[in-house]
Amino acid sequence: MIKPFTIDIPQSTLDDLAAKLASTRLPAPLPGDGWDTGVPVSWLSSLVDYWRTSYDWRAAEKELNSYPQFTTEIEGQQIHFLHVRSAEPDALPLILTHGWPGSIVEFLDLIGPLTDPVAHGGQASDAFHLVIPSLPGFGFSGPVSSAGWSRERVGQVWALLMEELGYERYGVQGGDIGGAVSPAVARAARDRVVGVHTNGGPSLPPFPLPEEELKTLTPLEQDRIARIGGFLQKEFGYISIQSTRPQTLAYGLVDSPVGQLAWIMDKFMAWTWPAETLPDAIIGRDRLLTNVMIYWLTGTAGSAAYVGYAQQEAWGTKLENSGVPTAVLAFAHDVPIRRYAERDNNITRWTDVDHGGHFAALEEPEILIDDVREFFGSLR
């Protein structure tokens, strides 16, 4: 049964956070205090000071609560979601799925333009009804009480959620984990999903590639394969930890707000674009902190890690092609390759962008909005 939901964090919880931030014990900087060894103390200490003295959770809470929110239970799991209906009678329902280390906060700047396009430079025919769920184990959909939350299962649950909401025909969109879940929704409900839109791609290319096969790729595609190799060598540690010891990691992250902040900011630095630009110069500090607050206030670092990585299929697993039209919007940081994405997906639109990072809805909302409008415009 669907129930209305309002975020209402007790003041005592915020007071406890303030006390923890005031008594933070930072580590000594490692030589050079650069990003090559993790989040620099000099940079993080400034963000912690901002969090403690200037950030306003109540303002963020008010913004989140300005949109209708609900919870329901599907397969024994509480699912939290925003459900924002357009005033346009012919709006197409669209479910947006975030990734890790993201949350529903990623999509706040998309809600107005997608639900009320006329007020944001679009046409009435561009309107969407939006469903924006928190992934199982994340935020107010957490923690999880059972195992097996693969992308396929989440996709099936999203299909059940849309059925519960009465939507018989709808689109799906997502990036990161959401980019894997969205095609899974189409596989679960191919007679209802009219189109799949992903930023970053619906799947990763196989790796490593034979030398002869590598030579057949374009320079852009070769660069993407090279960056996958660099990721596996220099950045894969967080996946190894989260997919094997999420509970052990959780003790530190749910007890230390600065630990939670650093763990997430490490990825925002690595995955935003340009790579050398600090994340708070690309995405506002308040947005970054509100996203972190969703993890902190709900204590879901462990279950989000568990769902995000412990249950995923092996790299390169071949999946059934739903046949549903699928679009890929690939920004500069992203690494999809069309020929491999086409093995499991009916790719009908592919757009490479020479700038932009992993967090498309936060970094390049206008480009994402335009691409979503254009792709679904032909599928309504």
mmCIF file of C-alpha atoms in Angstrom:
data_model
loop_
_atom_site.group_PDB
_atom_site.id
_atom_site.type_symbol
_atom_site.label_atom_id
_atom_site.label_comp_id
_atom_site.label_asym_id
_atom_site.label_seq_id
_atom_site.Cartn_x
_atom_site.Cartn_y
_atom_site.Cartn_z
ATOM 1 C CA MET A 1 0.000 0.000 0.000
ATOM 2 C CA ILE A 2 1.321 3.400 -0.981
ATOM 3 C CA LYS A 3 1.635 5.846 1.916
ATOM 4 C CA PRO A 4 2.517 9.557 1.888
ATOM 5 C CA PHE A 5 5.965 10.277 3.311
ATOM 6 C CA THR A 6 7.566 13.410 4.712
ATOM 7 C CA ILE A 7 11.206 13.772 5.703
ATOM 8 C CA ASP A 8 11.259 14.964 9.306
ATOM 9 C CA ILE A 9 14.655 14.551 10.939
ATOM 10 C CA PRO A 10 14.579 15.031 14.720
ATOM 11 C CA GLN A 11 16.512 18.032 15.975
ATOM 12 C CA SER A 12 18.356 15.723 18.360
ATOM 13 C CA THR A 13 19.837 13.927 15.342
ATOM 14 C CA LEU A 14 21.068 17.200 13.883
ATOM 15 C CA ASP A 15 22.460 18.243 17.267
ATOM 16 C CA ASP A 16 24.364 14.959 17.460
ATOM 17 C CA LEU A 17 25.798 15.584 13.993
ATOM 18 C CA ALA A 18 26.874 19.090 14.992
ATOM 19 C CA ALA A 19 28.640 17.699 18.061
ATOM 20 C CA LYS A 20 30.426 15.057 16.014
ATOM 21 C CA LEU A 21 31.560 17.633 13.451
ATOM 22 C CA ALA A 22 32.790 19.947 16.231
ATOM 23 C CA SER A 23 34.879 17.153 17.755
ATOM 24 C CA THR A 24 36.240 15.768 14.477
ATOM 25 C CA ARG A 25 39.710 14.248 14.652
ATOM 26 C CA LEU A 26 41.347 14.610 11.251
ATOM 27 C CA PRO A 27 44.320 12.477 10.228
ATOM 28 C CA ALA A 28 47.746 13.967 9.642
ATOM 29 C CA PRO A 29 48.250 14.779 5.949
ATOM 30 C CA LEU A 30 50.296 12.272 3.991
ATOM 31 C CA PRO A 31 53.284 13.638 2.060
ATOM 32 C CA GLY A 32 52.093 16.139 -0.528
ATOM 33 C CA ASP A 33 48.489 16.011 0.751
ATOM 34 C CA GLY A 34 47.291 15.378 -2.806
ATOM 35 C CA TRP A 35 44.406 13.473 -4.340
ATOM 36 C CA ASP A 36 46.709 10.638 -5.407
ATOM 37 C CA THR A 37 46.611 9.266 -1.842
ATOM 38 C CA GLY A 38 42.940 10.049 -1.218
ATOM 39 C CA VAL A 39 40.964 13.102 -0.162
ATOM 40 C CA PRO A 40 43.416 15.825 0.958
ATOM 41 C CA VAL A 41 43.100 16.973 4.550
ATOM 42 C CA SER A 42 43.488 20.613 3.516
ATOM 43 C CA TRP A 43 40.493 20.438 1.171
ATOM 44 C CA LEU A 44 38.223 18.266 3.295
ATOM 45 C CA SER A 45 38.772 20.315 6.453
ATOM 46 C CA SER A 46 37.389 23.356 4.644
ATOM 47 C CA LEU A 47 34.305 21.415 3.535
ATOM 48 C CA VAL A 48 33.822 20.100 7.079
ATOM 49 C CA ASP A 49 33.928 23.672 8.404
ATOM 50 C CA TYR A 50 31.303 24.667 5.847
ATOM 51 C CA TRP A 51 29.141 21.693 6.830
ATOM 52 C CA ARG A 52 29.410 22.641 10.497
ATOM 53 C CA THR A 53 28.908 26.411 10.228
ATOM 54 C CA SER A 54 27.036 27.210 7.008
ATOM 55 C CA TYR A 55 25.141 24.232 5.591
ATOM 56 C CA ASP A 56 21.394 24.272 6.335
ATOM 57 C CA TRP A 57 19.782 20.833 6.401
ATOM 58 C CA ARG A 58 16.366 22.298 7.187
ATOM 59 C CA ALA A 59 16.475 24.248 3.919
ATOM 60 C CA ALA A 60 17.375 21.063 2.043
ATOM 61 C CA GLU A 61 14.675 19.127 3.880
ATOM 62 C CA LYS A 62 12.121 21.796 2.901
ATOM 63 C CA GLU A 63 13.170 21.554 -0.742
ATOM 64 C CA LEU A 64 12.873 17.765 -0.751
ATOM 65 C CA ASN A 65 9.496 17.939 0.988
ATOM 66 C CA SER A 66 8.225 20.391 -1.619
ATOM 67 C CA TYR A 67 7.806 17.354 -3.868
ATOM 68 C CA PRO A 68 5.271 14.594 -3.130
ATOM 69 C CA GLN A 69 6.991 11.598 -1.525
ATOM 70 C CA PHE A 70 5.688 8.162 -0.721
ATOM 71 C CA THR A 71 6.680 4.732 0.545
ATOM 72 C CA THR A 72 5.407 1.314 -0.347
ATOM 73 C CA GLU A 73 6.482 -2.247 0.396
ATOM 74 C CA ILE A 74 7.435 -4.557 -2.452
ATOM 75 C CA GLU A 75 8.859 -8.045 -1.864
ATOM 76 C CA GLY A 76 9.230 -7.217 1.821
ATOM 77 C CA GLN A 77 11.351 -4.116 1.176
ATOM 78 C CA GLN A 78 10.346 -0.531 1.914
ATOM 79 C CA ILE A 79 10.668 1.564 -1.228
ATOM 80 C CA HIS A 80 10.767 5.347 -0.930
ATOM 81 C CA PHE A 81 10.083 7.497 -3.970
ATOM 82 C CA LEU A 82 9.194 10.944 -5.224
ATOM 83 C CA HIS A 83 6.149 11.014 -7.478
ATOM 84 C CA VAL A 84 5.738 14.318 -9.291
ATOM 85 C CA ARG A 85 2.912 14.430 -11.812
ATOM 86 C CA SER A 86 2.834 16.951 -14.621
ATOM 87 C CA ALA A 87 -0.159 19.197 -15.187
ATOM 88 C CA GLU A 88 0.015 18.237 -18.872
ATOM 89 C CA PRO A 89 -2.629 15.561 -19.590
ATOM 90 C CA ASP A 90 -0.518 13.705 -22.177
ATOM 91 C CA ALA A 91 2.660 13.541 -20.087
ATOM 92 C CA LEU A 92 4.671 10.323 -20.374
ATOM 93 C CA PRO A 93 5.514 8.564 -17.093
ATOM 94 C CA LEU A 94 9.286 8.281 -16.584
ATOM 95 C CA ILE A 95 11.157 6.527 -13.790
ATOM 96 C CA LEU A 96 14.588 7.979 -12.912
ATOM 97 C CA THR A 97 17.121 5.783 -11.109
ATOM 98 C CA HIS A 98 20.225 7.090 -9.342
ATOM 99 C CA GLY A 99 23.486 5.271 -8.634
ATOM 100 C CA TRP A 100 26.221 5.078 -5.990
ATOM 101 C CA PRO A 101 27.314 7.319 -4.304
ATOM 102 C CA GLY A 102 24.236 9.235 -5.378
ATOM 103 C CA SER A 103 20.624 9.531 -4.264
ATOM 104 C CA ILE A 104 17.337 11.112 -5.270
ATOM 105 C CA VAL A 105 19.141 14.443 -4.710
ATOM 106 C CA GLU A 106 20.800 13.949 -8.106
ATOM 107 C CA PHE A 107 17.524 14.635 -9.902
ATOM 108 C CA LEU A 108 16.198 17.725 -8.115
ATOM 109 C CA ASP A 109 17.207 20.101 -10.914
ATOM 110 C CA LEU A 110 15.467 17.907 -13.512
ATOM 111 C CA ILE A 111 12.031 17.866 -11.887
ATOM 112 C CA GLY A 112 10.830 21.293 -12.993
ATOM 113 C CA PRO A 113 12.000 21.109 -16.630
ATOM 114 C CA LEU A 114 10.692 17.574 -17.135
ATOM 115 C CA THR A 115 7.301 17.979 -15.456
ATOM 116 C CA ASP A 116 6.644 21.589 -16.527
ATOM 117 C CA PRO A 117 8.538 22.001 -19.810
ATOM 118 C CA VAL A 118 6.649 25.097 -20.973
ATOM 119 C CA ALA A 119 8.025 27.024 -17.992
ATOM 120 C CA HIS A 120 11.545 25.841 -18.837
ATOM 121 C CA GLY A 121 11.916 26.433 -22.559
ATOM 122 C CA GLY A 122 10.212 23.301 -23.835
ATOM 123 C CA GLN A 123 6.888 22.284 -25.342
ATOM 124 C CA ALA A 124 3.856 20.845 -23.577
ATOM 125 C CA SER A 125 4.439 17.670 -25.585
ATOM 126 C CA ASP A 126 7.774 17.229 -23.754
ATOM 127 C CA ALA A 127 6.119 16.694 -20.344
ATOM 128 C CA PHE A 128 6.757 13.727 -18.061
ATOM 129 C CA HIS A 129 5.213 12.376 -14.896
ATOM 130 C CA LEU A 130 8.260 11.541 -12.753
ATOM 131 C CA VAL A 131 8.814 8.625 -10.405
ATOM 132 C CA ILE A 132 12.157 8.918 -8.591
ATOM 133 C CA PRO A 133 12.796 6.000 -6.212
ATOM 134 C CA SER A 134 15.604 5.482 -3.745
ATOM 135 C CA LEU A 135 17.366 2.217 -4.604
ATOM 136 C CA PRO A 136 16.760 -0.590 -2.095
ATOM 137 C CA GLY A 137 19.240 -0.159 0.748
ATOM 138 C CA PHE A 138 19.802 3.514 -0.060
ATOM 139 C CA GLY A 139 18.476 6.416 1.992
ATOM 140 C CA PHE A 140 14.840 6.087 2.980
ATOM 141 C CA SER A 141 14.586 2.764 1.102
ATOM 142 C CA GLY A 142 17.087 1.283 3.547
ATOM 143 C CA PRO A 143 18.367 -0.731 5.096
ATOM 144 C CA VAL A 144 17.749 -4.047 3.346
ATOM 145 C CA SER A 145 16.436 -7.120 5.130
ATOM 146 C CA SER A 146 17.221 -9.705 2.453
ATOM 147 C CA ALA A 147 19.968 -10.595 0.008
ATOM 148 C CA GLY A 148 19.892 -10.856 -3.765
ATOM 149 C CA TRP A 149 19.285 -7.252 -4.806
ATOM 150 C CA SER A 150 20.756 -7.624 -8.282
ATOM 151 C CA ARG A 151 19.971 -5.131 -11.020
ATOM 152 C CA GLU A 152 17.530 -7.676 -12.431
ATOM 153 C CA ARG A 153 15.598 -7.866 -9.172
ATOM 154 C CA VAL A 154 15.553 -4.089 -8.772
ATOM 155 C CA GLY A 155 14.300 -3.842 -12.344
ATOM 156 C CA GLN A 156 11.474 -6.244 -11.552
ATOM 157 C CA VAL A 157 10.578 -4.264 -8.414
ATOM 158 C CA TRP A 158 10.539 -1.007 -10.391
ATOM 159 C CA ALA A 159 8.138 -2.625 -12.856
ATOM 160 C CA LEU A 160 5.908 -3.628 -9.943
ATOM 161 C CA LEU A 161 6.124 -0.100 -8.536
ATOM 162 C CA MET A 162 4.992 1.428 -11.831
ATOM 163 C CA GLU A 163 2.184 -1.127 -12.018
ATOM 164 C CA GLU A 164 1.123 -0.214 -8.478
ATOM 165 C CA LEU A 165 1.032 3.448 -9.534
ATOM 166 C CA GLY A 166 -1.247 2.530 -12.435
ATOM 167 C CA TYR A 167 1.190 3.284 -15.258
ATOM 168 C CA GLU A 168 0.742 0.934 -18.197
ATOM 169 C CA ARG A 169 3.188 2.670 -20.531
ATOM 170 C CA TYR A 170 6.347 4.473 -19.434
ATOM 171 C CA GLY A 171 10.018 5.228 -20.011
ATOM 172 C CA VAL A 172 13.078 4.577 -17.859
ATOM 173 C CA GLN A 173 16.270 6.590 -17.351
ATOM 174 C CA GLY A 174 19.366 6.263 -15.199
ATOM 175 C CA GLY A 175 23.116 6.373 -14.831
ATOM 176 C CA ASP A 176 25.683 4.328 -12.887
ATOM 177 C CA ILE A 177 23.634 1.619 -11.100
ATOM 178 C CA GLY A 178 20.575 3.289 -12.602
ATOM 179 C CA GLY A 179 22.086 2.737 -16.039
ATOM 180 C CA ALA A 180 22.118 -1.007 -15.349
ATOM 181 C CA VAL A 181 18.729 -1.106 -13.625
ATOM 182 C CA SER A 182 16.903 0.778 -16.390
ATOM 183 C CA PRO A 183 17.448 -1.908 -19.093
ATOM 184 C CA ALA A 184 16.465 -4.495 -16.474
ATOM 185 C CA VAL A 185 13.094 -2.770 -16.103
ATOM 186 C CA ALA A 186 12.643 -3.154 -19.852
ATOM 187 C CA ARG A 187 13.514 -6.841 -19.647
ATOM 188 C CA ALA A 188 10.954 -7.262 -16.858
ATOM 189 C CA ALA A 189 8.194 -5.279 -18.584
ATOM 190 C CA ARG A 190 9.030 -5.011 -22.271
ATOM 191 C CA ASP A 191 5.363 -4.630 -23.183
ATOM 192 C CA ARG A 192 5.126 -1.492 -21.025
ATOM 193 C CA VAL A 193 8.507 0.230 -21.334
ATOM 194 C CA VAL A 194 8.558 2.428 -24.433
ATOM 195 C CA GLY A 195 12.208 3.417 -24.195
ATOM 196 C CA VAL A 196 15.390 3.170 -22.118
ATOM 197 C CA HIS A 197 17.642 6.208 -21.744
ATOM 198 C CA THR A 198 21.001 5.917 -20.002
ATOM 199 C CA ASN A 199 23.800 8.351 -19.331
ATOM 200 C CA GLY A 200 27.098 6.500 -19.320
ATOM 201 C CA GLY A 201 25.676 3.460 -21.081
ATOM 202 C CA PRO A 202 23.659 0.372 -20.136
ATOM 203 C CA SER A 203 26.740 -1.856 -19.805
ATOM 204 C CA LEU A 204 30.530 -1.763 -19.701
ATOM 205 C CA PRO A 205 32.723 -3.045 -22.528
ATOM 206 C CA PRO A 206 34.540 -6.364 -22.011
ATOM 207 C CA PHE A 207 38.034 -6.054 -20.584
ATOM 208 C CA PRO A 208 40.775 -6.756 -21.450
ATOM 209 C CA LEU A 209 40.392 -6.863 -25.204
ATOM 210 C CA PRO A 210 42.645 -8.869 -27.527
ATOM 211 C CA GLU A 211 45.212 -6.669 -29.258
ATOM 212 C CA GLU A 212 43.778 -7.355 -32.704
ATOM 213 C CA GLU A 213 40.280 -6.379 -31.561
ATOM 214 C CA LEU A 214 41.615 -3.258 -29.871
ATOM 215 C CA LYS A 215 43.061 -2.108 -33.210
ATOM 216 C CA THR A 216 39.596 -2.109 -34.767
ATOM 217 C CA LEU A 217 38.321 0.513 -32.315
ATOM 218 C CA THR A 218 38.213 4.235 -32.989
ATOM 219 C CA PRO A 219 40.668 6.493 -31.118
ATOM 220 C CA LEU A 220 37.825 7.569 -28.792
ATOM 221 C CA GLU A 221 36.934 3.950 -28.070
ATOM 222 C CA GLN A 222 40.594 3.029 -27.503
ATOM 223 C CA ASP A 223 40.853 5.865 -24.998
ATOM 224 C CA ARG A 224 37.821 4.498 -23.163
ATOM 225 C CA ILE A 225 39.350 1.028 -22.959
ATOM 226 C CA ALA A 226 42.599 2.548 -21.683
ATOM 227 C CA ARG A 227 40.701 4.447 -18.995
ATOM 228 C CA ILE A 228 38.937 1.262 -17.911
ATOM 229 C CA GLY A 229 42.390 -0.251 -17.439
ATOM 230 C CA GLY A 230 43.480 2.747 -15.402
ATOM 231 C CA PHE A 231 40.349 2.490 -13.271
ATOM 232 C CA LEU A 232 40.955 -1.187 -12.534
ATOM 233 C CA GLN A 233 44.555 -0.445 -11.502
ATOM 234 C CA LYS A 234 44.095 2.738 -9.484
ATOM 235 C CA GLU A 235 40.453 3.043 -8.409
ATOM 236 C CA PHE A 236 38.987 -0.429 -8.006
ATOM 237 C CA GLY A 237 39.803 -0.647 -4.294
ATOM 238 C CA TYR A 238 36.509 0.833 -3.144
ATOM 239 C CA ILE A 239 34.545 -1.810 -5.090
ATOM 240 C CA SER A 240 36.713 -4.568 -3.617
ATOM 241 C CA ILE A 241 35.934 -3.339 -0.113
ATOM 242 C CA GLN A 242 32.237 -2.638 -0.657
ATOM 243 C CA SER A 243 31.605 -5.927 -2.429
ATOM 244 C CA THR A 244 33.424 -8.089 0.114
ATOM 245 C CA ARG A 245 33.299 -6.283 3.483
ATOM 246 C CA PRO A 246 30.412 -3.791 3.388
ATOM 247 C CA GLN A 247 29.533 -4.444 7.020
ATOM 248 C CA THR A 248 33.058 -3.781 8.269
ATOM 249 C CA LEU A 249 33.225 -0.565 6.261
ATOM 250 C CA ALA A 250 29.849 0.530 7.608
ATOM 251 C CA TYR A 251 31.101 0.805 11.201
ATOM 252 C CA GLY A 252 33.323 3.696 10.245
ATOM 253 C CA LEU A 253 30.949 5.410 7.844
ATOM 254 C CA VAL A 254 27.803 5.386 9.988
ATOM 255 C CA ASP A 255 29.696 6.529 13.094
ATOM 256 C CA SER A 256 31.843 9.256 11.542
ATOM 257 C CA PRO A 257 30.179 11.929 9.388
ATOM 258 C CA VAL A 258 33.580 13.063 8.142
ATOM 259 C CA GLY A 259 34.422 9.474 7.238
ATOM 260 C CA GLN A 260 31.173 9.250 5.250
ATOM 261 C CA LEU A 261 31.896 12.609 3.630
ATOM 262 C CA ALA A 262 35.428 11.648 2.606
ATOM 263 C CA TRP A 263 34.347 8.264 1.211
ATOM 264 C CA ILE A 264 31.810 9.920 -1.075
ATOM 265 C CA MET A 265 33.886 12.971 -1.999
ATOM 266 C CA ASP A 266 36.701 10.717 -3.194
ATOM 267 C CA LYS A 267 34.376 9.527 -5.962
ATOM 268 C CA PHE A 268 33.005 12.957 -6.780
ATOM 269 C CA MET A 269 36.566 14.154 -7.356
ATOM 270 C CA ALA A 270 37.429 11.126 -9.472
ATOM 271 C CA TRP A 271 34.272 11.114 -11.574
ATOM 272 C CA THR A 272 33.362 14.745 -12.178
ATOM 273 C CA TRP A 273 34.815 16.576 -15.195
ATOM 274 C CA PRO A 274 37.323 18.104 -15.755
ATOM 275 C CA ALA A 275 39.306 15.678 -13.630
ATOM 276 C CA GLU A 276 41.632 18.302 -12.180
ATOM 277 C CA THR A 277 38.780 20.584 -11.056
ATOM 278 C CA LEU A 278 37.630 20.280 -7.437
ATOM 279 C CA PRO A 279 34.135 18.780 -7.111
ATOM 280 C CA ASP A 280 32.710 21.774 -5.224
ATOM 281 C CA ALA A 281 33.716 23.982 -8.156
ATOM 282 C CA ILE A 282 31.521 21.839 -10.428
ATOM 283 C CA ILE A 283 28.624 20.997 -8.111
ATOM 284 C CA GLY A 284 27.591 23.379 -5.329
ATOM 285 C CA ARG A 285 28.641 22.499 -1.786
ATOM 286 C CA ASP A 286 25.060 22.458 -0.569
ATOM 287 C CA ARG A 287 24.063 19.842 -3.162
ATOM 288 C CA LEU A 288 27.124 17.732 -2.376
ATOM 289 C CA LEU A 289 26.366 17.844 1.343
ATOM 290 C CA THR A 290 22.652 17.145 0.934
ATOM 291 C CA ASN A 291 23.551 13.989 -0.973
ATOM 292 C CA VAL A 292 25.930 12.978 1.830
ATOM 293 C CA MET A 293 23.262 13.790 4.418
ATOM 294 C CA ILE A 294 20.895 11.250 2.852
ATOM 295 C CA TYR A 295 23.459 8.540 3.633
ATOM 296 C CA TRP A 296 24.357 9.934 7.051
ATOM 297 C CA LEU A 297 20.863 10.564 8.400
ATOM 298 C CA THR A 298 19.599 7.129 7.347
ATOM 299 C CA GLY A 299 22.747 5.227 8.342
ATOM 300 C CA THR A 300 22.684 3.325 5.063
ATOM 301 C CA ALA A 301 26.351 3.334 4.031
ATOM 302 C CA GLY A 302 26.573 -0.416 4.570
ATOM 303 C CA SER A 303 23.354 -1.471 2.849
ATOM 304 C CA ALA A 304 23.994 0.906 -0.074
ATOM 305 C CA ALA A 305 27.442 -0.621 -0.539
ATOM 306 C CA TYR A 306 25.977 -4.109 -0.250
ATOM 307 C CA VAL A 307 23.276 -3.546 -2.842
ATOM 308 C CA GLY A 308 25.491 -1.473 -5.106
ATOM 309 C CA TYR A 309 28.269 -3.989 -5.548
ATOM 310 C CA ALA A 310 27.885 -7.271 -3.663
ATOM 311 C CA GLN A 311 25.009 -8.498 -5.800
ATOM 312 C CA GLN A 312 26.027 -7.493 -9.325
ATOM 313 C CA GLU A 313 26.568 -9.975 -12.123
ATOM 314 C CA ALA A 314 30.111 -10.735 -13.203
ATOM 315 C CA TRP A 315 31.830 -8.289 -15.561
ATOM 316 C CA GLY A 316 30.793 -9.034 -19.142
ATOM 317 C CA THR A 317 27.789 -11.222 -18.309
ATOM 318 C CA LYS A 318 25.617 -11.485 -21.417
ATOM 319 C CA LEU A 319 22.068 -10.329 -20.814
ATOM 320 C CA GLU A 320 18.850 -10.807 -22.736
ATOM 321 C CA ASN A 321 18.089 -8.039 -25.213
ATOM 322 C CA SER A 322 14.635 -6.666 -24.458
ATOM 323 C CA GLY A 323 14.308 -5.138 -27.921
ATOM 324 C CA VAL A 324 13.141 -1.866 -26.339
ATOM 325 C CA PRO A 325 14.599 1.248 -28.048
ATOM 326 C CA THR A 326 17.597 2.401 -26.027
ATOM 327 C CA ALA A 327 19.545 5.657 -25.979
ATOM 328 C CA VAL A 328 23.060 6.291 -24.678
ATOM 329 C CA LEU A 329 24.336 9.725 -23.699
ATOM 330 C CA ALA A 330 28.092 9.429 -23.146
ATOM 331 C CA PHE A 331 29.944 12.327 -21.533
ATOM 332 C CA ALA A 332 33.710 12.828 -21.530
ATOM 333 C CA HIS A 333 34.233 10.787 -18.362
ATOM 334 C CA ASP A 334 32.093 7.867 -19.542
ATOM 335 C CA VAL A 335 33.460 4.699 -21.165
ATOM 336 C CA PRO A 336 30.697 2.906 -23.129
ATOM 337 C CA ILE A 337 31.399 1.496 -26.597
ATOM 338 C CA ARG A 338 28.489 1.090 -28.966
ATOM 339 C CA ARG A 339 29.384 -2.240 -30.582
ATOM 340 C CA TYR A 340 29.458 -3.927 -27.179
ATOM 341 C CA ALA A 341 26.361 -2.170 -25.848
ATOM 342 C CA GLU A 342 24.489 -3.406 -28.915
ATOM 343 C CA ARG A 343 25.047 -7.020 -27.892
ATOM 344 C CA ASP A 344 22.462 -6.724 -25.119
ATOM 345 C CA ASN A 345 20.477 -3.628 -26.074
ATOM 346 C CA ASN A 346 18.515 -2.245 -29.011
ATOM 347 C CA ILE A 347 20.569 0.945 -29.405
ATOM 348 C CA THR A 348 18.629 3.465 -31.489
ATOM 349 C CA ARG A 349 20.324 6.687 -30.323
ATOM 350 C CA TRP A 350 23.950 7.279 -29.349
ATOM 351 C CA THR A 351 25.358 10.684 -28.424
ATOM 352 C CA ASP A 352 28.985 11.354 -27.472
ATOM 353 C CA VAL A 353 29.680 14.628 -25.676
ATOM 354 C CA ASP A 354 33.234 15.966 -25.403
ATOM 355 C CA HIS A 355 32.780 17.305 -21.872
ATOM 356 C CA GLY A 356 30.897 16.425 -18.707
ATOM 357 C CA GLY A 357 31.316 13.794 -16.036
ATOM 358 C CA HIS A 358 29.707 10.784 -14.446
ATOM 359 C CA PHE A 359 27.044 12.682 -12.487
ATOM 360 C CA ALA A 360 25.112 13.929 -15.511
ATOM 361 C CA ALA A 361 22.008 15.201 -13.718
ATOM 362 C CA LEU A 362 24.160 17.259 -11.348
ATOM 363 C CA GLU A 363 26.858 18.380 -13.785
ATOM 364 C CA GLU A 364 25.103 18.811 -17.121
ATOM 365 C CA PRO A 365 21.350 18.880 -16.431
ATOM 366 C CA GLU A 366 20.460 20.910 -19.537
ATOM 367 C CA ILE A 367 22.187 18.478 -21.914
ATOM 368 C CA LEU A 368 20.570 15.516 -20.156
ATOM 369 C CA ILE A 369 17.121 17.120 -20.237
ATOM 370 C CA ASP A 370 17.398 17.938 -23.950
ATOM 371 C CA ASP A 371 18.537 14.420 -24.807
ATOM 372 C CA VAL A 372 15.751 12.819 -22.776
ATOM 373 C CA ARG A 373 13.166 15.074 -24.448
ATOM 374 C CA GLU A 374 14.441 14.315 -27.950
ATOM 375 C CA PHE A 375 14.727 10.566 -27.437
ATOM 376 C CA PHE A 376 11.290 10.055 -25.923
ATOM 377 C CA GLY A 377 9.734 12.571 -28.321
ATOM 378 C CA SER A 378 9.666 9.915 -31.030
ATOM 379 C CA LEU A 379 8.376 7.193 -28.707
ATOM 380 C CA ARG A 380 5.312 8.826 -27.196
#
